[in-house]
Short mmCIF file of C-alpha atoms in Angstrom, two decimals:
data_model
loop_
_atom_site.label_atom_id
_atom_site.label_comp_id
_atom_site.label_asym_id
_atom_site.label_seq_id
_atom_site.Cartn_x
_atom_site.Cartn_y
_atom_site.Cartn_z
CA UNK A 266 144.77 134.40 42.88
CA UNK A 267 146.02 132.54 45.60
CA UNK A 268 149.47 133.16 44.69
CA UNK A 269 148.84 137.51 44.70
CA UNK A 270 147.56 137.09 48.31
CA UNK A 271 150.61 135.20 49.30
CA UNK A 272 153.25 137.35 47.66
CA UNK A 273 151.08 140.67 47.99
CA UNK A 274 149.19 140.50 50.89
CA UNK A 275 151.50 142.68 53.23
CA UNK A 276 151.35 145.62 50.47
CA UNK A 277 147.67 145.09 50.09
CA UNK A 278 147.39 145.45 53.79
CA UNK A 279 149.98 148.39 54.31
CA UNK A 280 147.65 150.40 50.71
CA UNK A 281 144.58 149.64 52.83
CA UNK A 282 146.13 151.35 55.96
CA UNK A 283 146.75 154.41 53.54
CA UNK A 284 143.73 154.57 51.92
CA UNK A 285 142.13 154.60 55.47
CA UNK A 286 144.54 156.91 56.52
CA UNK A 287 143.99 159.51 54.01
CA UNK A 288 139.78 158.92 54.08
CA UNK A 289 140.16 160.02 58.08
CA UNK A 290 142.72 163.13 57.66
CA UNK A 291 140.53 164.26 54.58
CA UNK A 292 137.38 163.81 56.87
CA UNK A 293 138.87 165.26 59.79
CA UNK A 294 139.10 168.17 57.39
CA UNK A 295 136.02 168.29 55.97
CA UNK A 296 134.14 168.32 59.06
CA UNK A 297 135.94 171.58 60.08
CA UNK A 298 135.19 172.96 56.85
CA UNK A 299 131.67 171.70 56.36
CA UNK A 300 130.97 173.12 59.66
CA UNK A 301 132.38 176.80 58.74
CA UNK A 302 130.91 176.70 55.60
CA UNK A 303 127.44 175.51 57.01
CA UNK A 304 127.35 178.04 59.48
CA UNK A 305 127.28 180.63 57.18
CA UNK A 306 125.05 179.66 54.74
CA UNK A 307 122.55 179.42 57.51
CA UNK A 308 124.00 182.51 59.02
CA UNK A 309 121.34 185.98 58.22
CA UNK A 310 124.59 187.75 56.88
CA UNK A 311 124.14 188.04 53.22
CA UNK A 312 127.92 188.28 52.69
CA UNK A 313 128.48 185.04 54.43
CA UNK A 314 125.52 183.07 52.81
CA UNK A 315 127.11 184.34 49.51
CA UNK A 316 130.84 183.07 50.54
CA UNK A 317 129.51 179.86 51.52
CA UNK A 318 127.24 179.15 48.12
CA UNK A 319 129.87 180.23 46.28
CA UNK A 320 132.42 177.55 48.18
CA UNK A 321 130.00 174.32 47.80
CA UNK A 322 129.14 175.13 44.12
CA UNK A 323 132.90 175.89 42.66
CA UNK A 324 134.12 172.48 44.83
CA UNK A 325 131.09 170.69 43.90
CA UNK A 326 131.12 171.89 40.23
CA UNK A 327 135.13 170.62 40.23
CA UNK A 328 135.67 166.52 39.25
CA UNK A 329 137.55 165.70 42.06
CA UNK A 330 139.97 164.44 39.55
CA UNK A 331 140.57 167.94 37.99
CA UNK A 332 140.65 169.06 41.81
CA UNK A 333 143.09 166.63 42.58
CA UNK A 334 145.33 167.49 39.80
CA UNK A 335 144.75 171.34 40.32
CA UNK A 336 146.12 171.16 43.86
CA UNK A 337 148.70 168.91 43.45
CA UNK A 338 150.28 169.89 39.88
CA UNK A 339 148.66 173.20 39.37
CA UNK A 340 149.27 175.04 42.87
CA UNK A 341 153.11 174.08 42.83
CA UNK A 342 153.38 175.45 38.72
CA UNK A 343 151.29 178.67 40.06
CA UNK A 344 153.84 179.16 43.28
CA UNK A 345 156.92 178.65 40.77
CA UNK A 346 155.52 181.54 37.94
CA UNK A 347 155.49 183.27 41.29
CA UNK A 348 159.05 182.00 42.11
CA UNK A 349 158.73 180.08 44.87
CA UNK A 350 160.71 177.23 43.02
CA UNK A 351 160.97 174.24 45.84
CA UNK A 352 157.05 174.42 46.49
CA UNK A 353 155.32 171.20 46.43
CA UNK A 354 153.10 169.29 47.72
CA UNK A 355 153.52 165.53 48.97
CA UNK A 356 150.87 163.02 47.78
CA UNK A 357 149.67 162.58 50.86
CA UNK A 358 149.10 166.48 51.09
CA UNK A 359 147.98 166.80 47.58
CA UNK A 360 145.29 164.14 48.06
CA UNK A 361 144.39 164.89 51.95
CA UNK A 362 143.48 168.85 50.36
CA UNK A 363 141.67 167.88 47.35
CA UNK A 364 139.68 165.22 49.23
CA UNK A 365 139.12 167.25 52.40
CA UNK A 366 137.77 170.67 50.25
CA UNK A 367 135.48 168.21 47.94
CA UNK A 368 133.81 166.19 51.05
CA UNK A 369 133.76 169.36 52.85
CA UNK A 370 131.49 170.88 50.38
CA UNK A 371 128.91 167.84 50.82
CA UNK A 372 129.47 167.95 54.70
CA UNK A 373 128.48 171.51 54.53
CA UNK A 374 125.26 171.01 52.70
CA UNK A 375 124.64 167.81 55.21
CA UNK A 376 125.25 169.96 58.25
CA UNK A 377 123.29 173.08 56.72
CA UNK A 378 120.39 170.72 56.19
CA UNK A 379 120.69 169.02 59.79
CA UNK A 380 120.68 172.40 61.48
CA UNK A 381 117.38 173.25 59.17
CA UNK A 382 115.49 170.49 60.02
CA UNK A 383 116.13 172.03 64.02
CA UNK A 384 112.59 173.56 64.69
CA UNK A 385 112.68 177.32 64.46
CA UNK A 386 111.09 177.70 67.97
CA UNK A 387 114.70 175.88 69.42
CA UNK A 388 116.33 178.93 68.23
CA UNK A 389 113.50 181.50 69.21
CA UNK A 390 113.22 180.18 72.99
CA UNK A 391 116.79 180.26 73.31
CA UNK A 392 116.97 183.63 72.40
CA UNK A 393 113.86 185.02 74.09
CA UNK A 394 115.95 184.06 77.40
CA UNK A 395 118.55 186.26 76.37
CA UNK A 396 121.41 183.63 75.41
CA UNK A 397 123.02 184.67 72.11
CA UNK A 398 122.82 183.08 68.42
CA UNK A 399 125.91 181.52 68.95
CA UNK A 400 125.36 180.08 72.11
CA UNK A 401 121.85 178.97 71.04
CA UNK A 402 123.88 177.11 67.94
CA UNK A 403 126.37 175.56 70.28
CA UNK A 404 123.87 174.40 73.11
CA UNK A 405 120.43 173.69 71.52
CA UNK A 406 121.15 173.84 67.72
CA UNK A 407 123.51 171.85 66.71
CA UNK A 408 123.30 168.91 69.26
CA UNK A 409 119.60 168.23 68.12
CA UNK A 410 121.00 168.60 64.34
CA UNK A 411 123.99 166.28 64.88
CA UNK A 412 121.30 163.40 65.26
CA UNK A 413 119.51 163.95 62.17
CA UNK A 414 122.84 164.14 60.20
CA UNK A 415 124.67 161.09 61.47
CA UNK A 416 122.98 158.71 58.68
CA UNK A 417 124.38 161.16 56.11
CA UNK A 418 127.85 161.54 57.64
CA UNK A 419 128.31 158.33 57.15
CA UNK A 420 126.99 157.67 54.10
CA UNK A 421 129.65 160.67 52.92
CA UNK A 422 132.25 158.84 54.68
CA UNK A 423 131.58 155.84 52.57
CA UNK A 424 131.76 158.23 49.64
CA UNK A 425 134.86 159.56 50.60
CA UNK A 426 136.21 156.39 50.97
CA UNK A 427 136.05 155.32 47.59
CA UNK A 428 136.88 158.72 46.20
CA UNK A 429 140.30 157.96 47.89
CA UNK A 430 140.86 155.62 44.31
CA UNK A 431 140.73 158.50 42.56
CA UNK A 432 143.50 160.12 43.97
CA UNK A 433 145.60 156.98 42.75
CA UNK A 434 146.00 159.04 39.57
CA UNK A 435 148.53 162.12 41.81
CA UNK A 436 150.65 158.70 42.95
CA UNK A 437 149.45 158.35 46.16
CA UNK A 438 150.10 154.92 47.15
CA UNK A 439 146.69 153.71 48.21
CA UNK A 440 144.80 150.37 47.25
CA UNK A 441 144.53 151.30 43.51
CA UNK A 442 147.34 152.27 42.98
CA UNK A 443 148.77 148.95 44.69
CA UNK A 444 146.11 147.02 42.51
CA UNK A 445 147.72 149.13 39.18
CA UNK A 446 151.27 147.82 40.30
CA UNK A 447 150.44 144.17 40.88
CA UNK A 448 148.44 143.89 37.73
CA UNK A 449 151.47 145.11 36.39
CA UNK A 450 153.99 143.13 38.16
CA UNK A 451 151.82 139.79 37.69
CA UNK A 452 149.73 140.36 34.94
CA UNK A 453 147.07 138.52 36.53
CA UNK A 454 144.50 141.18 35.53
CA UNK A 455 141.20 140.20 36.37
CA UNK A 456 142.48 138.44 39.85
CA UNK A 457 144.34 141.33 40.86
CA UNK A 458 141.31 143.86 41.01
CA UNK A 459 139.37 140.93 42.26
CA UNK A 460 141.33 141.70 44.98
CA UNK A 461 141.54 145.01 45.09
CA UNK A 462 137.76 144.75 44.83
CA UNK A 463 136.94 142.57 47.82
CA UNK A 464 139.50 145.07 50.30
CA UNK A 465 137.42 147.64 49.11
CA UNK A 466 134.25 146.13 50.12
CA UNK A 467 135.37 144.29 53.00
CA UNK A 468 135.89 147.79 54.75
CA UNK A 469 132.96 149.28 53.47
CA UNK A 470 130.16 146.88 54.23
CA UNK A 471 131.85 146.51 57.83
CA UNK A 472 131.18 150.60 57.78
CA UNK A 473 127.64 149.65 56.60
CA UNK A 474 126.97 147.90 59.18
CA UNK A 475 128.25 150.27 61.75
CA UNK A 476 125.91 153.08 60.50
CA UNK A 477 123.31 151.10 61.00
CA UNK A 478 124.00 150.28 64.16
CA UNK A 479 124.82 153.70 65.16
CA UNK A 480 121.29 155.00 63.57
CA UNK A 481 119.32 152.38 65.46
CA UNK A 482 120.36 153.23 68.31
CA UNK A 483 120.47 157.06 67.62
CA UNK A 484 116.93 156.20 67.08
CA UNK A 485 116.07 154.69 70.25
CA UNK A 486 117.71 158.01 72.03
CA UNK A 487 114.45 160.06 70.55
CA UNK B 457 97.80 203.08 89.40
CA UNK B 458 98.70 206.67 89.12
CA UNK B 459 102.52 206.09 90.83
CA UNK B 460 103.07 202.22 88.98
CA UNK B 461 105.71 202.95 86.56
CA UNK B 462 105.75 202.13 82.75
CA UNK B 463 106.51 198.65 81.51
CA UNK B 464 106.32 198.81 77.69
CA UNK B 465 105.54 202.04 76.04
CA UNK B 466 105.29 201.40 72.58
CA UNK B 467 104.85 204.63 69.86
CA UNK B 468 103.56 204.79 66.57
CA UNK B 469 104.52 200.88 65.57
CA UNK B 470 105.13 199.86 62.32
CA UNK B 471 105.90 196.65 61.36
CA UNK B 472 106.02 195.45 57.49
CA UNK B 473 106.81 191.80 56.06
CA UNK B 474 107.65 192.93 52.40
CA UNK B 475 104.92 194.45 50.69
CA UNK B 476 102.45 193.26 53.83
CA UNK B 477 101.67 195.90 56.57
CA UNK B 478 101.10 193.52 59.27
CA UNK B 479 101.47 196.36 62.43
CA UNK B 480 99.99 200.42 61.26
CA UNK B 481 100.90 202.77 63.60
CA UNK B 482 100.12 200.79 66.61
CA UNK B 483 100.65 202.63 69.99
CA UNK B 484 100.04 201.72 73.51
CA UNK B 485 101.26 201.63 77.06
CA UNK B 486 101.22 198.87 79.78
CA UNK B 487 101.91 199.43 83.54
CA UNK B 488 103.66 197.57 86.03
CA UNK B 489 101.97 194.70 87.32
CA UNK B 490 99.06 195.07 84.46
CA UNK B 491 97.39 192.13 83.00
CA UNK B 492 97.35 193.01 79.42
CA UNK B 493 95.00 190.25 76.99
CA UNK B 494 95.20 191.10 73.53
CA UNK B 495 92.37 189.49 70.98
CA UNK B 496 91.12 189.83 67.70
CA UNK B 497 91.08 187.57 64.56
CA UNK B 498 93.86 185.62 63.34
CA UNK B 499 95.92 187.80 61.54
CA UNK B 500 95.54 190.95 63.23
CA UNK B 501 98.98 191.43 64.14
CA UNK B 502 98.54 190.47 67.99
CA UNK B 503 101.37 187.79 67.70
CA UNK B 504 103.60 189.93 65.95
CA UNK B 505 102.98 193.22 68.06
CA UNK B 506 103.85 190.42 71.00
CA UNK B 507 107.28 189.18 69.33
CA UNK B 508 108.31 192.81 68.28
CA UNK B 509 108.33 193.66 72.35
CA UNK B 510 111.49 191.53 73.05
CA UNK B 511 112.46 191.72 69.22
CA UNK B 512 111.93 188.47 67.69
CA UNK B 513 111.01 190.66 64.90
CA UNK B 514 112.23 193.74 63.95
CA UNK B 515 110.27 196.48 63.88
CA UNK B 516 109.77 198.56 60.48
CA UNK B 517 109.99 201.82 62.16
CA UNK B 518 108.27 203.05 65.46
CA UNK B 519 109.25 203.41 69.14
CA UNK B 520 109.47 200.00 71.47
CA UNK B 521 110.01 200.84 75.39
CA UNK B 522 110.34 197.70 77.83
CA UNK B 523 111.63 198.40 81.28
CA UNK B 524 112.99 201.77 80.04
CA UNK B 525 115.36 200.40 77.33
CA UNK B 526 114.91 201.58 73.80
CA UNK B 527 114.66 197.61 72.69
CA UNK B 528 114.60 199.13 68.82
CA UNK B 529 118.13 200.96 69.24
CA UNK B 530 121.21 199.01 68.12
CA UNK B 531 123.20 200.07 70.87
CA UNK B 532 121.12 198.08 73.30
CA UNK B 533 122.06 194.96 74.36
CA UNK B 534 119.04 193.33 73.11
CA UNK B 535 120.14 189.78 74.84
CA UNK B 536 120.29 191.63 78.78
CA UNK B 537 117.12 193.24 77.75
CA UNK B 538 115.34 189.65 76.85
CA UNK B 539 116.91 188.51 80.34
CA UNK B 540 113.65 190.10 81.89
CA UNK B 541 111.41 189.62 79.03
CA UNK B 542 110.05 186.18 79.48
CA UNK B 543 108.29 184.48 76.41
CA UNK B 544 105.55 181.36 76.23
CA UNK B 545 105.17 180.65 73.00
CA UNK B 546 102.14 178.43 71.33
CA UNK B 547 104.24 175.46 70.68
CA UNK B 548 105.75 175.57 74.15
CA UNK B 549 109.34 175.10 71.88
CA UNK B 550 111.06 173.11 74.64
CA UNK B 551 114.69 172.21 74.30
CA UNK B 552 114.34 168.50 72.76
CA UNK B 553 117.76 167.78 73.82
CA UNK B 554 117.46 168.96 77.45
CA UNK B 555 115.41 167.46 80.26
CA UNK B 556 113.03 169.16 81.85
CA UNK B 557 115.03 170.35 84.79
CA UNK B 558 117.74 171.51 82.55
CA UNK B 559 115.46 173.33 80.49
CA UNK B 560 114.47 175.33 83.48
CA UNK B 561 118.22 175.73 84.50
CA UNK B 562 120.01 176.23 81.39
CA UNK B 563 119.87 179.94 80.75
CA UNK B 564 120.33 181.26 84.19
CA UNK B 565 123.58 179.39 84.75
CA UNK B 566 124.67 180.05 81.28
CA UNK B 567 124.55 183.52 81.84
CA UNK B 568 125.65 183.48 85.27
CA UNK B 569 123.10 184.39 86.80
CA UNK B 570 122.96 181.44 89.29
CA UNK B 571 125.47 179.11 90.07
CA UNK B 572 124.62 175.39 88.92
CA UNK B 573 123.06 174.72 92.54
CA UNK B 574 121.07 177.61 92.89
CA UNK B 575 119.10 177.09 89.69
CA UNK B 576 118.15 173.86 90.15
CA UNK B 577 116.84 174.44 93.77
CA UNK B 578 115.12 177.49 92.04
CA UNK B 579 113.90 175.06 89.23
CA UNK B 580 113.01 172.57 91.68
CA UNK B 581 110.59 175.39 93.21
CA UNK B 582 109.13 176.54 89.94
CA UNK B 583 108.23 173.07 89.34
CA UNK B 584 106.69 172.56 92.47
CA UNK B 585 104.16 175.74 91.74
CA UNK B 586 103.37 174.13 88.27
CA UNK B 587 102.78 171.04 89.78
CA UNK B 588 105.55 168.96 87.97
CA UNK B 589 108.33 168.39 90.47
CA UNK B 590 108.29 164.75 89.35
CA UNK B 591 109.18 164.93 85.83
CA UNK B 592 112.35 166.86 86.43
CA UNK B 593 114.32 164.04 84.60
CA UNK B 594 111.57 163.64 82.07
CA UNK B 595 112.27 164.73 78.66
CA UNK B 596 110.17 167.01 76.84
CA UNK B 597 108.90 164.14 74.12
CA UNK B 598 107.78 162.45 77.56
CA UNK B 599 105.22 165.08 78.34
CA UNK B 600 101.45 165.98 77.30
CA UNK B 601 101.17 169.02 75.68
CA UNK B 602 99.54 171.12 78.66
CA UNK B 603 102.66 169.73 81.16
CA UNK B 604 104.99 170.99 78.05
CA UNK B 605 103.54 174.42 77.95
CA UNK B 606 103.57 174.57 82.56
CA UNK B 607 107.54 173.65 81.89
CA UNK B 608 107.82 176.51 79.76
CA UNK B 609 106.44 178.71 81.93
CA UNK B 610 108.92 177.31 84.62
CA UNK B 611 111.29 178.17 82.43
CA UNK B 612 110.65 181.53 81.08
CA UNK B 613 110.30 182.23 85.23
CA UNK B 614 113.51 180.94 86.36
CA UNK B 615 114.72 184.21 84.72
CA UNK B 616 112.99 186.32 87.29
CA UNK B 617 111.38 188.65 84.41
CA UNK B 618 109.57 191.48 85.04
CA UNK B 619 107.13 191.31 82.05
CA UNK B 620 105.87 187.89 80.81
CA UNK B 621 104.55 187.62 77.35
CA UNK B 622 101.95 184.76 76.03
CA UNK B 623 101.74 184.35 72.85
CA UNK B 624 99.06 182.17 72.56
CA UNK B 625 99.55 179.70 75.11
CA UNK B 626 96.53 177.55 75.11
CA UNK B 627 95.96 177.39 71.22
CA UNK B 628 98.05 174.36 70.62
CA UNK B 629 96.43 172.51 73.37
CA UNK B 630 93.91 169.64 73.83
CA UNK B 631 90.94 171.07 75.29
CA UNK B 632 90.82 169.44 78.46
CA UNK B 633 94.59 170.59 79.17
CA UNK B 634 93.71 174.32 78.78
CA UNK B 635 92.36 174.66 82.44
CA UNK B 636 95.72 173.59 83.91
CA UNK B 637 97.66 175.99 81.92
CA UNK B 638 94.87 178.81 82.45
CA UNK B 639 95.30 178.22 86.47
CA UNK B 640 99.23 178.92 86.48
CA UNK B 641 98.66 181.96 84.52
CA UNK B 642 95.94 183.01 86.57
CA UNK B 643 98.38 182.28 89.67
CA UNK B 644 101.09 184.53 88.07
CA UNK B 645 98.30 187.56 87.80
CA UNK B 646 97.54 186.75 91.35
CA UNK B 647 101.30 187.42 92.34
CA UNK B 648 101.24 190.95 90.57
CA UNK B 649 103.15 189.52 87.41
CA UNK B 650 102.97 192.22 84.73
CA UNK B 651 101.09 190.09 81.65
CA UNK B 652 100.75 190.45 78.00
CA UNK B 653 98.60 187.52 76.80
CA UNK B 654 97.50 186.86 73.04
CA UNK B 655 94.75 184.41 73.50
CA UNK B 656 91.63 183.19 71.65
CA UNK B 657 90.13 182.43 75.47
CA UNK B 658 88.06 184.88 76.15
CA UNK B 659 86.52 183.33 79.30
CA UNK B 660 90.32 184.36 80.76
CA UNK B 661 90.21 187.53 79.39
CA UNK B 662 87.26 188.03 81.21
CA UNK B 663 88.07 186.73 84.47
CA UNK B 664 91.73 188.26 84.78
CA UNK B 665 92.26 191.19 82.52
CA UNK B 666 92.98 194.28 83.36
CA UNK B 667 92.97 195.27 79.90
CA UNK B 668 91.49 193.77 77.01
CA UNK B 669 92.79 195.27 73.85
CA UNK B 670 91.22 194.06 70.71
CA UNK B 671 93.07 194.52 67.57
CA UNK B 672 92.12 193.90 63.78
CA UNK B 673 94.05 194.50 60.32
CA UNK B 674 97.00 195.70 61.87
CA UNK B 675 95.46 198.69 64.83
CA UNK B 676 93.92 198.28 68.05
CA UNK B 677 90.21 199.04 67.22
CA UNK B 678 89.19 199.09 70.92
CA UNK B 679 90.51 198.80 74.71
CA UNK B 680 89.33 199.30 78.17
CA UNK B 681 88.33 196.98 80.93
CA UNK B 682 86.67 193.15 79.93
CA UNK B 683 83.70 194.98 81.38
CA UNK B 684 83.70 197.58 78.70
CA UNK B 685 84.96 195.80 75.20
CA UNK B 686 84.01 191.93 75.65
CA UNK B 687 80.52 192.94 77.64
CA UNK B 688 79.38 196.57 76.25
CA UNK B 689 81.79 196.54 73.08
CA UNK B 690 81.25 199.96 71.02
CA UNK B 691 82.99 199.16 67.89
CA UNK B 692 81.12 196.86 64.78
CA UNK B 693 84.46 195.02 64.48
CA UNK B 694 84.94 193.91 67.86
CA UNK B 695 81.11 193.29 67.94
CA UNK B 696 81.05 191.27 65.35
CA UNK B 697 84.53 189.55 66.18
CA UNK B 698 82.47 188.28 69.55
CA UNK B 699 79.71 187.25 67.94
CA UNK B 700 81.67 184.60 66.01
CA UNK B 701 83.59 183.38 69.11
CA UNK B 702 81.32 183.34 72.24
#
């Protein structure tokens, strides 16, 4: 075991940077997205709620696996029938969309449900001064809802964080894939996802412990 | 009262959620500077009438008035025409995430009304009258219910409205915070403040009406002077609505 750390240890390191590197674009992404997508399924527009249902059930209907390979070996087939021969996607891209359009769908049913638990008075009082439903959302809304979603945020960031090991399977060089290649290389099995294991958890339980952190003192704020 | 000019002139209000007729054919004018108190059991329609006057809900057909401005017609900008409807509302609905002072200020800067400096020394003021000039940096969790619902009136002032609506102001209140709400209202009527109040206080009615208007199962069943409906009422409803709360 002791001999993978020594001769692996820089890869493991560099896989870990990826794998956080893709969990933040993806989030990035699905924040924007959960946001849209939020806003109008609690929108009154019937058209909108309707665009936005339809969004978080097809994503969150979709393994992420099949989403994964959809995007990243189905989209570039699709744009050659079309003949756009030389379109593809990088792994990076490939996994950053899949990822970003699956967590998005969660975000958006974290953020719709933040903004609902916002008394409906907020939204009344704003508007019986005259200020408008968006600037209502902006300036009383969604601040007070951002507090009530933070746990869940990052509890979805967690999430997303694992469900980067899924997207070892489009070749994106993250930890799993690294821990597929050294079990390979070494055929130390069982010590290599040890490994693999304990990266995994090292980063998450430090997130852990952030939330809770962040929540306490969200708390306090009230 | 013959030359005041006509606040709200509302004709032939309808108002349905679904299936449920909540407003039938409800019509009614209110002057300039008249103290209107509206009573009547709970489900009578007087809170909806109330929130269908700056359009909180929709009305089902009918004609709304306020200041002149068809607030029913599409083409009216419904958000200039709340500018100068102010609203108290039974739960006082104070921002959470907004201290007191910038609960006050908040709308009239963001609508440019007032510059940042000129709101607060016009908040400042407002708190003053209500008696709460030292919880400006308080937030709204900080406060008892009855300095809550004196903030909100602060607030809904600090628009300079020309029509303040109550929609039952007191009801949420402990008992002995009532009078201290009750006395800035009564202050407002004293300044000429053109009133429409929903309350289940009829000792207020009494004392400041001009109008009481008591309305049951979606009508008003009877109106005049407190003198005439809460002391010599005519009508078996209203009668027998008073019986069961004085």
């Amino acid at each position: 075991m002791l001999a993978i750390i020594q001769n692996y240890s820089g890869m493991l390191w560099a896989a870990l940077g990826k794998t956080l590197l893709l969990t933040l674009l993806s989030l990035l992404f699905a924040m924007v997205i959960g946001m849209i997508f939020a806003l109008m399924n609690v929108s009154k527009s019937r058209v909108l709620n309707c665009i936005g249902t339809v969004y978080v059930d097809a994503v969150r209907g979709v393994p992420l696996i099949v989403l994964a390979y959809f995007i990243y070996f189905g989209i570039p087939a699709g744009a050659q029938m079309l003949g756009f021969s030389n379109f593809r996607f990088s792994a990076l891209q490939g996994g950053t969309i899949a990822l970003a359009m699956n967590c998005g769908a969660y975000m958006a049913e974290i953020i719709r449900a933040g903004i609902q638990s916002v008394d409906k008075g907020q939204m009344e009082a704003s508007r019986s001064l005259g200020l408008t439903y968006g600037r209502s959302m902006r300036l009383i809304i969604i601040p007070q809802a951002v507090k009530t979603m933070i746990p869940s945020i990052i509890n979805q960031f967690i999430i997303t964080l694992k469900d980067t090991s899924i997207l070892s399977v489009i070749g994106f060089p993250e930890l799993t894939n690294m821990g597929k290649t050294i079990s390979g290389n070494t055929f130390k099995v069982l010590q290599t996802w040890a490994i693999v294991a304990i990266f995994y958890m090292m980063v998450i339980i430090t997130l852990s412990k952030i939330a809770k952190r962040i929540e306490r003192s969200v708390n306090r704020g009230k | 009262m013959e030359n005041r000019k006509v606040m709200v002139h509302v004709q032939n209000l309808k108002k349905n959620f679904g299936k449920l007729e909540v407003l039938k054919d409800l019509s009614i004018d209110i002057m300039e500077g008249e103290v209107v108190v509206l009573i009547g059991p709970s489900g009578s329609g007087k809170s909806t009438f109330l929130r269908c006057l700056n359009q909180l809900e929709t009305v089902t057909s009918g004609t709304v008035l306020v200041d002149g401005q068809d607030v029913t017609d599409k083409h009216t900008d419904i958000n200039k025409v709340r500018e100068n409807i102010g609203m108290v509302f039974q739960h006082f609905n104070l921002f959470n995430n907004k201290n007191v002072l910038e609960n006050i200020t908040l709308a009239p800067v963001e609508l440019k009304l007032m510059t940042k400096d000129e709101a607060k020394k016009k908040g400042m003021e407002l708190l003053k009258r209500v008696g709460l000039d030292s919880k400006a940096d308080a937030y709204p969790s900080q406060l008892s219910g009855g300095q809550k619902q004196r903030v909100a009136i602060a607030r809904a002032l600090a628009m300079n409205p020309d029509i303040m609506l109550f929609d039952e102001p007191t009801s949420a209140l402990d008992p002995e915070m009532v009078g201290e709400v009750l006395a800035v209202m009564k202050e407002l009527v004293a300044d000429g403040m053109t009133m429409v109040v929903v309350t289940h206080e009829i000792g207020f009615a009494r004392e400041v009406a001009d109008r009481v208007v008591f309305m049951d199962g979606g009508y008003i069943v009877e109106q005049g002077t407190p003198e005439e409906v809460i002391n010599h009422p005519r009508e078996p409803r209203t009668i027998d609505f008073l019986n069961k709360v004085l």
